[in-house]
Tab-separated table of C-alpha atoms in Angstrom:
chain	number	residue	atom	x	y	z
A	1	UNK	CA	-14.083	79.422	40.221
A	2	UNK	CA	-10.443	80.329	40.409
A	3	UNK	CA	-8.024	77.779	38.954
A	4	UNK	CA	-5.333	76.242	41.239
A	5	UNK	CA	-2.982	73.268	41.224
A	6	UNK	CA	-3.258	70.453	43.800
A	7	UNK	CA	-0.009	68.691	44.982
A	8	UNK	CA	0.160	64.908	44.924
A	9	UNK	CA	-0.031	64.595	48.739
A	10	UNK	CA	-2.983	66.950	48.837
A	11	UNK	CA	-4.710	64.934	46.088
A	12	UNK	CA	-4.239	61.706	48.058
A	13	UNK	CA	-5.653	63.328	51.194
A	14	UNK	CA	-8.571	64.700	49.219
A	15	UNK	CA	-9.442	61.292	47.825
A	16	UNK	CA	-9.229	59.796	51.312
A	17	UNK	CA	-11.579	62.500	52.617
A	18	UNK	CA	-13.972	61.809	49.795
A	19	UNK	CA	-13.903	58.128	50.658
A	20	UNK	CA	-14.673	58.857	54.299
A	21	UNK	CA	-17.515	61.202	53.374
A	22	UNK	CA	-18.966	58.627	51.003
A	23	UNK	CA	-18.789	55.970	53.692
A	24	UNK	CA	-20.458	58.190	56.271
A	25	UNK	CA	-23.148	59.263	53.823
A	26	UNK	CA	-23.862	55.641	53.023
A	27	UNK	CA	-23.986	54.721	56.703
A	28	UNK	CA	-26.642	57.331	57.582
A	29	UNK	CA	-28.816	56.816	54.512
A	30	UNK	CA	-32.221	55.306	55.233
A	31	UNK	CA	-32.682	51.710	54.160
A	32	UNK	CA	-33.910	51.356	50.660
A	33	UNK	CA	-37.410	50.026	50.322
A	34	UNK	CA	-37.848	46.890	48.452
A	35	UNK	CA	-40.504	48.424	46.313
A	36	UNK	CA	-38.359	51.413	45.260
A	37	UNK	CA	-36.198	51.389	42.144
A	38	UNK	CA	-32.446	51.195	42.575
A	39	UNK	CA	-31.647	54.180	40.288
A	40	UNK	CA	-33.019	57.066	42.458
A	41	UNK	CA	-30.814	56.617	45.631
A	42	UNK	CA	-27.683	56.335	43.529
A	43	UNK	CA	-28.362	59.685	41.854
A	44	UNK	CA	-28.988	61.411	45.221
A	45	UNK	CA	-25.800	60.030	46.700
A	46	UNK	CA	-23.776	61.256	43.804
A	47	UNK	CA	-25.222	64.781	44.146
A	48	UNK	CA	-24.602	64.868	47.881
A	49	UNK	CA	-21.039	63.554	47.499
A	50	UNK	CA	-20.239	66.161	44.853
A	51	UNK	CA	-21.367	68.974	47.115
A	52	UNK	CA	-19.459	67.505	50.023
A	53	UNK	CA	-16.358	67.270	47.851
A	54	UNK	CA	-16.645	70.905	46.779
A	55	UNK	CA	-17.114	71.950	50.393
A	56	UNK	CA	-14.005	70.028	51.458
A	57	UNK	CA	-12.021	71.517	48.582
A	58	UNK	CA	-13.036	75.066	49.520
A	59	UNK	CA	-12.219	74.346	53.129
A	60	UNK	CA	-8.762	73.030	52.230
A	61	UNK	CA	-8.149	76.045	49.970
A	62	UNK	CA	-9.155	78.415	52.766
A	63	UNK	CA	-6.897	76.625	55.219
A	64	UNK	CA	-3.990	76.747	52.776
A	65	UNK	CA	-4.587	80.472	52.121
A	66	UNK	CA	-4.735	81.172	55.854
A	67	UNK	CA	-1.570	79.178	56.413
A	68	UNK	CA	0.261	81.070	53.637
A	69	UNK	CA	-0.867	84.422	55.075
A	70	UNK	CA	0.264	83.335	58.533
A	71	UNK	CA	3.702	82.322	57.150
A	72	UNK	CA	4.028	85.665	55.293
A	73	UNK	CA	3.160	87.483	58.512
A	74	UNK	CA	5.780	85.447	60.385
A	75	UNK	CA	8.459	86.265	57.782
A	76	UNK	CA	7.602	89.983	57.950
A	77	UNK	CA	7.904	89.866	61.730
A	78	UNK	CA	11.339	88.181	61.465
A	79	UNK	CA	12.479	90.814	58.949
A	80	UNK	CA	11.280	93.588	61.273
A	81	UNK	CA	13.201	92.060	64.195
A	82	UNK	CA	16.304	91.675	62.035
A	83	UNK	CA	16.145	95.348	60.953
A	84	UNK	CA	15.719	96.417	64.559
A	85	UNK	CA	18.676	94.287	65.643
A	86	UNK	CA	20.801	95.777	62.811
A	87	UNK	CA	19.898	99.324	63.945
A	88	UNK	CA	20.869	98.465	67.520
A	89	UNK	CA	24.145	96.940	66.307
A	90	UNK	CA	25.006	100.062	64.313
A	91	UNK	CA	24.174	102.291	67.279
A	92	UNK	CA	26.463	100.204	69.505
A	93	UNK	CA	29.234	100.334	66.903
A	94	UNK	CA	28.865	104.113	66.743
A	95	UNK	CA	29.059	104.355	70.547
A	96	UNK	CA	32.106	102.073	70.662
A	97	UNK	CA	33.835	104.099	67.921
A	98	UNK	CA	33.119	107.327	69.830
A	99	UNK	CA	34.530	105.841	73.049
A	100	UNK	CA	37.621	104.637	71.205
A	101	UNK	CA	38.067	108.092	69.690
A	102	UNK	CA	37.810	109.738	73.117
A	103	UNK	CA	40.232	107.202	74.597
A	104	UNK	CA	42.713	107.784	71.759
A	105	UNK	CA	42.457	111.574	72.226
A	106	UNK	CA	43.235	111.190	75.925
A	107	UNK	CA	46.170	108.910	75.135
A	108	UNK	CA	47.494	111.439	72.600
A	109	UNK	CA	47.190	114.275	75.147
A	110	UNK	CA	49.028	112.201	77.763
A	111	UNK	CA	51.711	111.307	75.204
A	112	UNK	CA	52.204	114.987	74.339
A	113	UNK	CA	52.458	115.899	78.019
A	114	UNK	CA	55.007	113.130	78.647
A	115	UNK	CA	56.982	114.217	75.585
A	116	UNK	CA	57.009	117.819	76.769
A	117	UNK	CA	58.294	116.733	80.177
A	118	UNK	CA	61.011	114.613	78.588
A	119	UNK	CA	62.064	117.475	76.311
A	120	UNK	CA	62.225	119.848	79.296
A	121	UNK	CA	64.459	117.447	81.211
A	122	UNK	CA	66.643	116.906	78.167
A	123	UNK	CA	66.986	120.646	77.618
A	124	UNK	CA	68.031	121.143	81.247
A	125	UNK	CA	70.554	118.324	80.969
A	126	UNK	CA	71.902	119.775	77.700
A	127	UNK	CA	72.411	123.176	79.334
A	128	UNK	CA	74.290	121.592	82.227
A	129	UNK	CA	76.377	119.527	79.847
A	130	UNK	CA	77.146	122.628	77.764
A	131	UNK	CA	78.321	124.545	80.835
A	132	UNK	CA	80.475	121.611	81.917
A	133	UNK	CA	81.909	121.329	78.403
A	134	UNK	CA	82.821	125.009	78.360
A	135	UNK	CA	84.614	124.664	81.693
A	136	UNK	CA	86.386	121.560	80.467
A	137	UNK	CA	87.401	123.375	77.309
A	138	UNK	CA	88.862	126.257	79.289
A	139	UNK	CA	90.901	123.881	81.425
A	140	UNK	CA	92.041	121.953	78.397
A	141	UNK	CA	93.245	125.108	76.631
A	142	UNK	CA	95.178	126.111	79.705
A	143	UNK	CA	96.844	122.733	79.821
A	144	UNK	CA	97.555	122.893	76.104
A	145	UNK	CA	99.245	126.251	76.500
A	146	UNK	CA	101.421	124.898	79.306
A	147	UNK	CA	102.366	121.866	77.247
A	148	UNK	CA	102.985	123.825	74.069
A	149	UNK	CA	106.546	124.779	74.990
A	150	UNK	CA	107.336	121.270	76.182
A	151	UNK	CA	105.977	119.831	72.969
A	152	UNK	CA	107.981	122.236	70.857
A	153	UNK	CA	111.169	121.210	72.632
A	154	UNK	CA	110.268	117.526	72.420
A	155	UNK	CA	109.395	117.936	68.726
A	156	UNK	CA	112.808	119.368	67.978
A	157	UNK	CA	114.543	116.533	69.774
A	158	UNK	CA	112.273	114.005	68.041
A	159	UNK	CA	112.942	115.514	64.632
A	160	UNK	CA	116.697	115.317	65.137
A	161	UNK	CA	116.364	111.721	66.338
A	162	UNK	CA	114.141	110.790	63.370
A	163	UNK	CA	116.602	112.302	60.912
A	164	UNK	CA	119.360	110.242	62.430
A	165	UNK	CA	117.167	107.112	62.388
A	166	UNK	CA	116.213	107.806	58.762
A	167	UNK	CA	119.812	107.926	57.690
A	168	UNK	CA	120.491	104.686	59.532
A	169	UNK	CA	117.400	103.089	57.912
A	170	UNK	CA	118.554	104.175	54.451
A	171	UNK	CA	121.939	102.614	55.089
A	172	UNK	CA	120.389	99.352	56.282
A	173	UNK	CA	117.973	99.389	53.363
A	174	UNK	CA	120.818	99.693	50.930
A	175	UNK	CA	122.658	96.841	52.591
A	176	UNK	CA	119.490	94.710	52.565
A	177	UNK	CA	118.917	95.412	48.868
A	178	UNK	CA	122.466	94.392	48.033
A	179	UNK	CA	122.108	91.225	50.126
A	180	UNK	CA	118.764	90.397	48.522
A	181	UNK	CA	120.269	90.811	45.064
A	182	UNK	CA	123.092	88.455	45.976
A	183	UNK	CA	120.647	85.915	47.458
A	184	UNK	CA	118.456	86.132	44.356
A	185	UNK	CA	121.439	85.527	42.122
A	186	UNK	CA	122.480	82.544	44.210
A	187	UNK	CA	118.918	81.199	44.159
A	188	UNK	CA	118.703	81.522	40.390
A	189	UNK	CA	122.020	79.740	40.035
A	190	UNK	CA	120.846	77.007	42.412
A	191	UNK	CA	117.577	76.568	40.524
A	192	UNK	CA	119.405	76.381	37.205
A	193	UNK	CA	121.754	73.780	38.636
A	194	UNK	CA	118.859	71.799	40.098
A	195	UNK	CA	117.026	71.935	36.773
A	196	UNK	CA	120.123	70.625	35.015
A	197	UNK	CA	120.496	67.839	37.563
A	198	UNK	CA	116.802	67.003	37.262
A	199	UNK	CA	117.067	66.773	33.495
A	200	UNK	CA	120.008	64.449	33.828
A	201	UNK	CA	118.125	62.395	36.416
A	202	UNK	CA	115.015	62.222	34.212
A	203	UNK	CA	117.147	60.842	31.416
A	204	UNK	CA	118.652	58.354	33.813
A	205	UNK	CA	115.226	57.337	35.104
A	206	UNK	CA	113.929	56.939	31.569
A	207	UNK	CA	116.895	54.772	30.735
A	208	UNK	CA	116.411	52.715	33.887
A	209	UNK	CA	112.703	52.306	33.156
A	210	UNK	CA	113.440	51.121	29.649
A	211	UNK	CA	116.008	48.706	31.034
A	212	UNK	CA	113.573	47.192	33.537
A	213	UNK	CA	110.814	47.018	30.936
A	214	UNK	CA	113.159	44.912	28.814
A	215	UNK	CA	113.978	42.713	31.834
A	216	UNK	CA	110.270	42.270	32.607
A	217	UNK	CA	109.528	41.342	28.997
A	218	UNK	CA	112.378	38.842	29.033
A	219	UNK	CA	111.023	37.249	32.214
A	220	UNK	CA	107.582	36.946	30.654
A	221	UNK	CA	109.062	35.544	27.432
A	222	UNK	CA	110.861	32.816	29.399
A	223	UNK	CA	107.617	31.628	30.951
A	224	UNK	CA	105.505	32.100	27.800
A	225	UNK	CA	104.267	28.891	26.156
A	226	UNK	CA	103.898	29.571	22.409
A	227	UNK	CA	102.867	27.708	19.291
A	228	UNK	CA	102.918	28.454	15.568
A	229	UNK	CA	99.377	29.879	15.676
A	230	UNK	CA	100.707	32.864	17.671
A	231	UNK	CA	103.206	33.860	14.982
A	232	UNK	CA	102.824	37.518	14.037
A	233	UNK	CA	100.334	38.105	16.915
A	234	UNK	CA	100.719	40.442	19.875
A	235	UNK	CA	99.009	41.215	23.194
A	236	UNK	CA	98.896	44.447	25.176
A	237	UNK	CA	98.899	43.928	28.976
A	238	UNK	CA	98.551	46.194	32.016
A	239	UNK	CA	100.654	45.039	34.965
A	240	UNK	CA	100.676	46.465	38.495
A	241	UNK	CA	103.624	45.716	40.776
A	242	UNK	CA	104.455	46.016	44.446
A	243	UNK	CA	107.742	47.583	45.550
A	244	UNK	CA	109.351	44.111	45.748
A	245	UNK	CA	108.260	43.205	42.202
A	246	UNK	CA	105.262	41.125	43.294
A	247	UNK	CA	102.534	41.100	40.621
A	248	UNK	CA	99.361	42.523	42.222
A	249	UNK	CA	97.273	42.702	39.051
A	250	UNK	CA	97.501	41.800	35.373
A	251	UNK	CA	94.784	42.354	32.762
A	252	UNK	CA	94.394	42.260	29.010
A	253	UNK	CA	94.151	45.578	27.177
A	254	UNK	CA	94.059	44.430	23.558
A	255	UNK	CA	95.455	41.851	21.125
A	256	UNK	CA	95.031	38.201	20.219
A	257	UNK	CA	92.897	36.389	22.771
A	258	UNK	CA	94.888	33.144	22.741
A	259	UNK	CA	98.215	34.936	23.057
A	260	UNK	CA	96.819	37.176	25.822
A	261	UNK	CA	95.747	34.165	27.874
A	262	UNK	CA	99.221	32.646	27.481
A	263	UNK	CA	100.880	35.980	28.341
A	264	UNK	CA	98.762	36.433	31.480
A	265	UNK	CA	99.615	32.876	32.538
A	266	UNK	CA	103.331	33.632	32.005
A	267	UNK	CA	103.070	36.763	34.198
A	268	UNK	CA	101.317	34.883	36.983
A	269	UNK	CA	103.845	32.078	36.733
A	270	UNK	CA	106.659	34.597	37.217
A	271	UNK	CA	105.074	35.712	40.523
A	272	UNK	CA	107.641	38.555	40.846
A	273	UNK	CA	109.160	40.705	38.126
A	274	UNK	CA	112.367	42.765	38.081
A	275	UNK	CA	111.919	46.272	39.599
A	276	UNK	CA	114.354	49.061	40.479
A	277	UNK	CA	115.115	49.765	44.133
A	278	UNK	CA	115.162	53.496	43.344
A	279	UNK	CA	111.845	55.135	44.219
A	280	UNK	CA	111.568	57.462	41.209
A	281	UNK	CA	112.291	54.611	38.804
A	282	UNK	CA	109.873	52.213	40.555
A	283	UNK	CA	107.168	54.899	40.464
A	284	UNK	CA	107.143	54.592	36.671
A	285	UNK	CA	107.165	50.777	36.839
A	286	UNK	CA	104.422	50.169	39.396
A	287	UNK	CA	101.653	50.492	36.776
A	288	UNK	CA	102.961	49.744	33.275
A	289	UNK	CA	101.567	48.684	29.908
A	290	UNK	CA	103.638	46.152	27.918
A	291	UNK	CA	103.258	44.538	24.510
A	292	UNK	CA	104.058	40.799	24.460
A	293	UNK	CA	105.071	39.220	21.137
A	294	UNK	CA	106.123	35.573	20.779
A	295	UNK	CA	109.671	35.119	19.402
A	296	UNK	CA	108.695	32.935	16.446
């Protein structure tokens, strides 16, 4: 007997079938006589059940083989249909490609015919334009010949006028150069004078700034409350002022903390500090740094 493997589901079904067969065989068995021994019927039932089991197994194997063959036949049929469909598809693609080729050839022929017609029209138009250009050229040359004498006369008069204008331009150019040189000299002199005045003014501003710095320090010193612990100490302050001398901001930059607090209090107590009414001097005073030292 050929060997084969039985799946779990098939095994369960087989056992169920065996159970049914055993039940049926037991149902149709003649009643056992009381005078018979119990061993003989059991042996017969086992033999019958074994044969029934083998028959069922062969039947199931045959059914499975037939089912497999049927499935293989179905797969072959599907493959045949697929190959046939592929052949039909290729034939249709070939036909479509041929139609497209024919259509493209017709389009190319029409395009060539249209191009030839366009070229013919363009050639005709070019010939007409060439004839018209030749006629225009002839007329233009005739006009040029007529104007030649007039132009020669006008050119002579123009040349004489240009020579006269050139001489006049040279004269004016010379005058302009002399005037520019004089203006440049005056400008240089003016700039030198302004520079000198600015230097003098810068010195004056510096002097004025120093003067007002001294006045501001004196004002702070008058309001400064000092003690012996501040002796030899100093404080660097930054003070910002309005145009009327009003203190808008005061802050400590460096120095002794105690002296700085006293100095800031003295500035705030002053409320306004001396400032110059002159704008350039005030510009240097509006944001100043001062060192405050107690006069001990």
